[in-house]
Amino acid sequence: MPSLCLMLVTLAVSASPSKEELPPMPPPPAGMHVLEPEEKKQLLGSAAGEEPGEPEEANEEVESESAELEEMRALEGASLDPGAKPNAAVLQSLRRLGLANPLRLRMLDALEEPTFREDDTPEELALITDLQNFDVAQIQDRYDIPLDMQPLVAQYIHFFQGPGRKWFRKWVSRSTRFLPVMQPILEQKGLPRDTVYLAMIESGFSANAYSWAHAAGPWQFISSTGKMYGLRQDFWVDERRDPVKATHAAAAYLKQLYSELGHWYLAWAGYNTGGGRVRRMMDRHGTSDFWALSQEKGFAKETQHYVPKLIAAAMIAKNPSAFGFRDDEFEYEPPLEFDEVKLVDATDLDVLARAAGVSVKDVQELNPELRRWCTPPASEKQPYMLRLPKGSGEPFAKNFKQLSPSERLVFRIHKIRRGDTLSKIAVEYGTAAEAILQFNKLKSARTLRVNAELAIPVPASRGASAVLERKVAQARRSGVTVLRPEEEIPAGTPRAPVATGPIKTEVINGRTRVTYGVQDGDSLWAIAQRFNVSVDDLRRWNELPRSKRGLKIGTVIEVWPGNAPAPQVQERSGTVVASTQPAKPASSASKVHTLAAGETLWSVAQRYGVTVEDIQRWNNIKDHRNIPAGKQLVVAAP
C-alpha cells in the first residue's frame, strides 16, 4: 500500500489540516471490508450524534503535535498490514486520537477494517494468581485510566475477591445497564471511558443510593455540589438520582478537577474530599504524586483508599475471569434503553403507565429522579421529558390522548398550617388520606411539619371518583396505612416532655419509691418534670455523674417523689403512662373544654390526662371526625 504509506508520512510532517482540506482517498484494495455507516458511527462514538457544526472539546490526552505523531506511529504497523488484527495498544491509540481528530477520521477511511470497531475486545487474560509480583504494565493498554499496582490496590482486589465478593458481583451485574449510557457521555466530555468505575465504587451503579453525608444517586452528589453543576433538586425531582443527567454533571466536575490538579488520581481524590484540600496538600508537600501525598497527614482514610479502590474495581470489572470470577456468578442487566415523551402537566404515574401499557415500577425505574407519584408541573413551553420502556412511546401517545378527564387526577400543593392533620386536609380538598400518602411516598403520617408541602391529588372532574377509589386501593396494597383521626397529632402541637415506661410504685420505710424504665426520647429533665423532683435529686439517687447527659434506653432508675403525690398510672394501648401533672381535684371550670379550630379529641385528651374513649363516652360522641369548633366538651368524669 505505497499510497497509504505516503499519505501517513505527509500527515506526520505537516500541520493537521481540516477534513475538508484532505485530498480524496483512493478506493480500497480488493478484498478489503468497507465499514458500513452504522459501523463507522459506532467506532466514532458519541460524536456521530452531535449537532452539525458543534465544536469538539479538545482532547486533554493530546497536547502537542509530537504526541499526535506518537499515536500515528502506533497505528502505522496495522496500516501497512490490513490483514493483521490490531492489538489492544493500537485500539487504545486510536481512541486517544480524539473523536473528531482529522488523523483519526483519516485512518478510519484508510483502514476500513472491522477489527477497529470499539466493541472489539482484547483476548481474555490468563488467571492472575500472584498480585505481589504481577506487572501491571502488561494490561495497561486495556484501560484508558492510569494503573499502578500499589499494596492497597492488591488489598482491594483481595477484598473484592473475598469478603466483598457478593457486593462486587451485584455491581458488575448492574454495570451492563449503565455503561452503554454513561461511557459515551464521559468520552464526549473528554474523560477516559473507564472513569465510569468511579460510579461503581461510589454507589455500585445504584440510582437510589443515599449516604450518611446526604449524597445521592449513582455519582453520589451532595446537594450543594449537585446544584453547582446544574442538577435540579426540589419538591418534585432530585436529578442527582438520574443516571444520565448526573453523569453529565459528574463529567463536568471531574474535568474541572483534572484541569486544576493535573492528574486523574488527584482528580479522583478531589472528587472524594474536595479539590481545594488536594491543592493545599500538593502545595504543602511540594509534590503532585498521589501515592506520596496519601502517606502524609491531611487526607482522611477514605480518601487515601479512594484511588486504589477505583483502580482495583476497574481492573476486575473489565477482566473478571483474570481475577477468579466465573461468568455464571453475574446476572447481567439489560442496557438502559427508553423512549422519551413530552408532558405538559403534572400527571399520575399510574395513568401514565396504563396509557403506555407498562407497570408503574417500570416508569419509576426509568425515572428515579421523581420524588412523587406524579410528574412535576410542566407546560407547552417547558415540557417534562418522561422516559418510558423502549417501544412504548408510540402507543402511549395514542392512548394518552384518548383518556377522559374522569380518568385523571390533578394536583394541588398544600402548605401545612398549624393545626392541620392528614384527615383534615383530605376533607378540605375532597380527596383521600391514602392517596395523599402515596403521592408523597409516605407510608404513614402521625404528625405533619408546619410549612412543609404536600402534593394533593384531586379528581379532575366530578365523575372521577372511580380513579380516586382505585388510587386508594392501590395505596393500601402497597402498605400505606392511615391513622384514625383521634390518633393524629395536629401540626404544630407542642411536644411536652413525657416520660413513659413500665412504672412500679412501692412504699419503703414510709417513703414512696418509683422504679422507672427509661424509654426513647427521655431525658433527666423530662423525668424530673414528670415526678416533680429535681435533676440533682435524680443524679444523687441513681449515682449519675454530671458528665453523663444522655440516658440509655432500658436503664432502670429510682425516683423518690417525697411528699408529692404518687404519679397517676394509666395504660394506653398497652403502654403504661404516668400523667404529666399531679392529680388535682376537678372543679366545675376544669370539667369543660371549648374545642378550638384545629384541635382533635386526641390533643384534648392529652391536655387533660384522659383518654379519647373517656371524652367520647362523657359527651355521647359517636362520630369523632365531624366535631365542630366551639363545641364544649366534658373532660372529667361527671
PDB file of C-alpha atoms in Angstrom, residues 385-531:
ATOM      1  CA  MET A 385     -39.485  14.654  29.372  1.00  0.00           C
ATOM      2  CA  LEU A 386     -40.611  11.322  30.772  1.00  0.00           C
ATOM      3  CA  ARG A 387     -38.836   8.072  29.978  1.00  0.00           C
ATOM      4  CA  LEU A 388     -40.848   5.002  29.081  1.00  0.00           C
ATOM      5  CA  PRO A 389     -39.686   1.457  28.225  1.00  0.00           C
ATOM      6  CA  LYS A 390     -38.328   1.126  24.703  1.00  0.00           C
ATOM      7  CA  GLY A 391     -41.124   0.729  22.176  1.00  0.00           C
ATOM      8  CA  SER A 392     -43.916   2.063  24.401  1.00  0.00           C
ATOM      9  CA  GLY A 393     -43.640   5.722  23.384  1.00  0.00           C
ATOM     10  CA  GLU A 394     -45.837   5.413  20.301  1.00  0.00           C
ATOM     11  CA  PRO A 395     -48.756   3.522  21.910  1.00  0.00           C
ATOM     12  CA  PHE A 396     -48.554   5.894  24.869  1.00  0.00           C
ATOM     13  CA  ALA A 397     -49.018   8.960  22.648  1.00  0.00           C
ATOM     14  CA  LYS A 398     -52.107   7.390  21.098  1.00  0.00           C
ATOM     15  CA  ASN A 399     -53.696   6.133  24.321  1.00  0.00           C
ATOM     16  CA  PHE A 400     -52.937   9.181  26.440  1.00  0.00           C
ATOM     17  CA  LYS A 401     -54.857  11.497  24.105  1.00  0.00           C
ATOM     18  CA  GLN A 402     -57.933   9.321  24.448  1.00  0.00           C
ATOM     19  CA  LEU A 403     -58.095   9.482  28.259  1.00  0.00           C
ATOM     20  CA  SER A 404     -61.137  11.354  29.516  1.00  0.00           C
ATOM     21  CA  PRO A 405     -60.963  13.823  32.459  1.00  0.00           C
ATOM     22  CA  SER A 406     -62.718  11.240  34.630  1.00  0.00           C
ATOM     23  CA  GLU A 407     -59.635   9.035  34.298  1.00  0.00           C
ATOM     24  CA  ARG A 408     -57.233  11.698  35.527  1.00  0.00           C
ATOM     25  CA  LEU A 409     -56.234  13.397  38.737  1.00  0.00           C
ATOM     26  CA  VAL A 410     -54.962  16.942  39.045  1.00  0.00           C
ATOM     27  CA  PHE A 411     -52.687  18.171  41.794  1.00  0.00           C
ATOM     28  CA  ARG A 412     -52.673  20.963  44.298  1.00  0.00           C
ATOM     29  CA  ILE A 413     -49.815  21.975  46.551  1.00  0.00           C
ATOM     30  CA  HIS A 414     -50.785  22.364  50.195  1.00  0.00           C
ATOM     31  CA  LYS A 415     -48.509  24.159  52.625  1.00  0.00           C
ATOM     32  CA  ILE A 416     -49.101  22.650  56.053  1.00  0.00           C
ATOM     33  CA  ARG A 417     -50.579  25.056  58.604  1.00  0.00           C
ATOM     34  CA  ARG A 418     -50.600  24.859  62.365  1.00  0.00           C
ATOM     35  CA  GLY A 419     -53.416  22.554  63.453  1.00  0.00           C
ATOM     36  CA  ASP A 420     -53.513  20.556  60.205  1.00  0.00           C
ATOM     37  CA  THR A 421     -53.948  16.804  60.237  1.00  0.00           C
ATOM     38  CA  LEU A 422     -53.938  14.443  57.290  1.00  0.00           C
ATOM     39  CA  SER A 423     -57.638  13.667  57.621  1.00  0.00           C
ATOM     40  CA  LYS A 424     -58.494  17.365  57.831  1.00  0.00           C
ATOM     41  CA  ILE A 425     -56.506  18.129  54.660  1.00  0.00           C
ATOM     42  CA  ALA A 426     -58.186  15.254  52.824  1.00  0.00           C
ATOM     43  CA  VAL A 427     -61.640  16.607  53.687  1.00  0.00           C
ATOM     44  CA  GLU A 428     -60.630  20.131  52.682  1.00  0.00           C
ATOM     45  CA  TYR A 429     -59.673  19.029  49.150  1.00  0.00           C
ATOM     46  CA  GLY A 430     -62.281  16.319  48.694  1.00  0.00           C
ATOM     47  CA  THR A 431     -59.705  13.561  48.369  1.00  0.00           C
ATOM     48  CA  ALA A 432     -58.475  10.556  50.385  1.00  0.00           C
ATOM     49  CA  ALA A 433     -55.748  10.435  53.011  1.00  0.00           C
ATOM     50  CA  GLU A 434     -54.360   7.221  51.476  1.00  0.00           C
ATOM     51  CA  ALA A 435     -53.916   8.938  48.111  1.00  0.00           C
ATOM     52  CA  ILE A 436     -52.090  11.859  49.750  1.00  0.00           C
ATOM     53  CA  LEU A 437     -49.692   9.495  51.487  1.00  0.00           C
ATOM     54  CA  GLN A 438     -48.934   7.527  48.336  1.00  0.00           C
ATOM     55  CA  PHE A 439     -48.421  10.547  46.106  1.00  0.00           C
ATOM     56  CA  ASN A 440     -45.909  11.899  48.601  1.00  0.00           C
ATOM     57  CA  LYS A 441     -44.219   8.496  49.049  1.00  0.00           C
ATOM     58  CA  LEU A 442     -45.157   8.294  52.744  1.00  0.00           C
ATOM     59  CA  LYS A 443     -46.183   5.089  54.482  1.00  0.00           C
ATOM     60  CA  SER A 444     -47.959   6.866  57.346  1.00  0.00           C
ATOM     61  CA  ALA A 445     -48.138  10.272  58.992  1.00  0.00           C
ATOM     62  CA  ARG A 446     -48.884  10.685  62.688  1.00  0.00           C
ATOM     63  CA  THR A 447     -47.568  14.241  62.683  1.00  0.00           C
ATOM     64  CA  LEU A 448     -47.129  16.853  59.963  1.00  0.00           C
ATOM     65  CA  ARG A 449     -44.454  19.525  59.957  1.00  0.00           C
ATOM     66  CA  VAL A 450     -45.632  23.116  59.772  1.00  0.00           C
ATOM     67  CA  ASN A 451     -44.679  24.845  56.462  1.00  0.00           C
ATOM     68  CA  ALA A 452     -43.838  21.528  54.763  1.00  0.00           C
ATOM     69  CA  GLU A 453     -45.589  20.896  51.450  1.00  0.00           C
ATOM     70  CA  LEU A 454     -47.765  18.040  50.230  1.00  0.00           C
ATOM     71  CA  ALA A 455     -48.927  17.168  46.728  1.00  0.00           C
ATOM     72  CA  ILE A 456     -52.690  16.695  46.960  1.00  0.00           C
ATOM     73  CA  PRO A 457     -54.306  14.501  44.261  1.00  0.00           C
ATOM     74  CA  VAL A 458     -57.750  15.847  43.360  1.00  0.00           C
ATOM     75  CA  PRO A 459     -60.263  14.345  40.902  1.00  0.00           C
ATOM     76  CA  ALA A 460     -60.160  16.278  37.623  1.00  0.00           C
ATOM     77  CA  SER A 461     -63.956  16.187  37.351  1.00  0.00           C
ATOM     78  CA  ARG A 462     -66.985  15.256  39.410  1.00  0.00           C
ATOM     79  CA  GLY A 463     -67.150  11.899  37.719  1.00  0.00           C
ATOM     80  CA  ALA A 464     -63.576  10.978  38.630  1.00  0.00           C
ATOM     81  CA  SER A 465     -64.403   9.276  41.929  1.00  0.00           C
ATOM     82  CA  ALA A 466     -63.574   5.890  40.407  1.00  0.00           C
ATOM     83  CA  VAL A 467     -59.981   6.846  39.705  1.00  0.00           C
ATOM     84  CA  LEU A 468     -59.611   8.106  43.284  1.00  0.00           C
ATOM     85  CA  GLU A 469     -61.034   4.867  44.664  1.00  0.00           C
ATOM     86  CA  ARG A 470     -58.621   2.926  42.500  1.00  0.00           C
ATOM     87  CA  LYS A 471     -55.759   5.029  43.871  1.00  0.00           C
ATOM     88  CA  VAL A 472     -56.850   4.355  47.463  1.00  0.00           C
ATOM     89  CA  ALA A 473     -56.977   0.599  46.814  1.00  0.00           C
ATOM     90  CA  GLN A 474     -53.546   0.738  45.205  1.00  0.00           C
ATOM     91  CA  ALA A 475     -52.138   2.666  48.166  1.00  0.00           C
ATOM     92  CA  ARG A 476     -53.463   0.135  50.628  1.00  0.00           C
ATOM     93  CA  ARG A 477     -51.977  -2.750  48.626  1.00  0.00           C
ATOM     94  CA  SER A 478     -48.590  -1.020  48.712  1.00  0.00           C
ATOM     95  CA  GLY A 479     -48.639  -0.888  52.525  1.00  0.00           C
ATOM     96  CA  VAL A 480     -49.891   2.653  53.139  1.00  0.00           C
ATOM     97  CA  THR A 481     -51.693   2.939  56.489  1.00  0.00           C
ATOM     98  CA  VAL A 482     -53.945   5.759  57.647  1.00  0.00           C
ATOM     99  CA  LEU A 483     -54.321   6.522  61.327  1.00  0.00           C
ATOM    100  CA  ARG A 484     -57.655   7.162  62.948  1.00  0.00           C
ATOM    101  CA  PRO A 485     -58.299  10.903  63.257  1.00  0.00           C
ATOM    102  CA  GLU A 486     -58.170  10.729  67.059  1.00  0.00           C
ATOM    103  CA  GLU A 487     -54.658   9.263  66.803  1.00  0.00           C
ATOM    104  CA  GLU A 488     -53.351  12.113  64.656  1.00  0.00           C
ATOM    105  CA  ILE A 489     -51.369  14.908  66.260  1.00  0.00           C
ATOM    106  CA  PRO A 490     -52.180  18.334  64.794  1.00  0.00           C
ATOM    107  CA  ALA A 491     -49.247  20.055  63.139  1.00  0.00           C
ATOM    108  CA  GLY A 492     -47.517  22.467  65.468  1.00  0.00           C
ATOM    109  CA  THR A 493     -48.709  20.750  68.658  1.00  0.00           C
ATOM    110  CA  PRO A 494     -46.021  21.417  71.276  1.00  0.00           C
ATOM    111  CA  ARG A 495     -44.495  18.201  72.465  1.00  0.00           C
ATOM    112  CA  ALA A 496     -44.359  18.405  76.230  1.00  0.00           C
ATOM    113  CA  PRO A 497     -41.706  16.168  77.767  1.00  0.00           C
ATOM    114  CA  VAL A 498     -43.415  12.895  78.580  1.00  0.00           C
ATOM    115  CA  ALA A 499     -41.612  10.122  80.415  1.00  0.00           C
ATOM    116  CA  THR A 500     -43.227   6.789  79.669  1.00  0.00           C
ATOM    117  CA  GLY A 501     -42.344   3.250  80.538  1.00  0.00           C
ATOM    118  CA  PRO A 502     -43.088   0.464  82.992  1.00  0.00           C
ATOM    119  CA  ILE A 503     -43.676   2.040  86.394  1.00  0.00           C
ATOM    120  CA  LYS A 504     -43.754   0.257  89.741  1.00  0.00           C
ATOM    121  CA  THR A 505     -44.659   2.147  92.912  1.00  0.00           C
ATOM    122  CA  GLU A 506     -43.551   0.854  96.333  1.00  0.00           C
ATOM    123  CA  VAL A 507     -43.603   2.224  99.870  1.00  0.00           C
ATOM    124  CA  ILE A 508     -40.321   1.654 101.702  1.00  0.00           C
ATOM    125  CA  ASN A 509     -39.913   2.873 105.300  1.00  0.00           C
ATOM    126  CA  GLY A 510     -42.825   5.181 104.834  1.00  0.00           C
ATOM    127  CA  ARG A 511     -41.469   6.772 101.645  1.00  0.00           C
ATOM    128  CA  THR A 512     -42.706   6.220  98.113  1.00  0.00           C
ATOM    129  CA  ARG A 513     -40.256   4.849  95.541  1.00  0.00           C
ATOM    130  CA  VAL A 514     -40.999   4.653  91.836  1.00  0.00           C
ATOM    131  CA  THR A 515     -38.967   2.275  89.654  1.00  0.00           C
ATOM    132  CA  TYR A 516     -38.873   3.626  86.115  1.00  0.00           C
ATOM    133  CA  GLY A 517     -37.575   2.182  82.813  1.00  0.00           C
ATOM    134  CA  VAL A 518     -36.042   4.776  80.507  1.00  0.00           C
ATOM    135  CA  GLN A 519     -37.729   4.959  77.098  1.00  0.00           C
ATOM    136  CA  ASP A 520     -36.863   6.509  73.741  1.00  0.00           C
ATOM    137  CA  GLY A 521     -36.933  10.329  73.975  1.00  0.00           C
ATOM    138  CA  ASP A 522     -36.468  10.501  77.747  1.00  0.00           C
ATOM    139  CA  SER A 523     -34.123  12.913  79.477  1.00  0.00           C
ATOM    140  CA  LEU A 524     -33.350  13.575  83.122  1.00  0.00           C
ATOM    141  CA  TRP A 525     -35.181  16.875  82.865  1.00  0.00           C
ATOM    142  CA  ALA A 526     -38.290  15.236  81.395  1.00  0.00           C
ATOM    143  CA  ILE A 527     -38.360  12.571  84.114  1.00  0.00           C
ATOM    144  CA  ALA A 528     -37.794  15.195  86.831  1.00  0.00           C
ATOM    145  CA  GLN A 529     -40.710  17.247  85.487  1.00  0.00           C
ATOM    146  CA  ARG A 530     -42.905  14.188  85.405  1.00  0.00           C
ATOM    147  CA  PHE A 531     -42.345  13.299  89.041  1.00  0.00           C
TER     148      PHE A 531
END
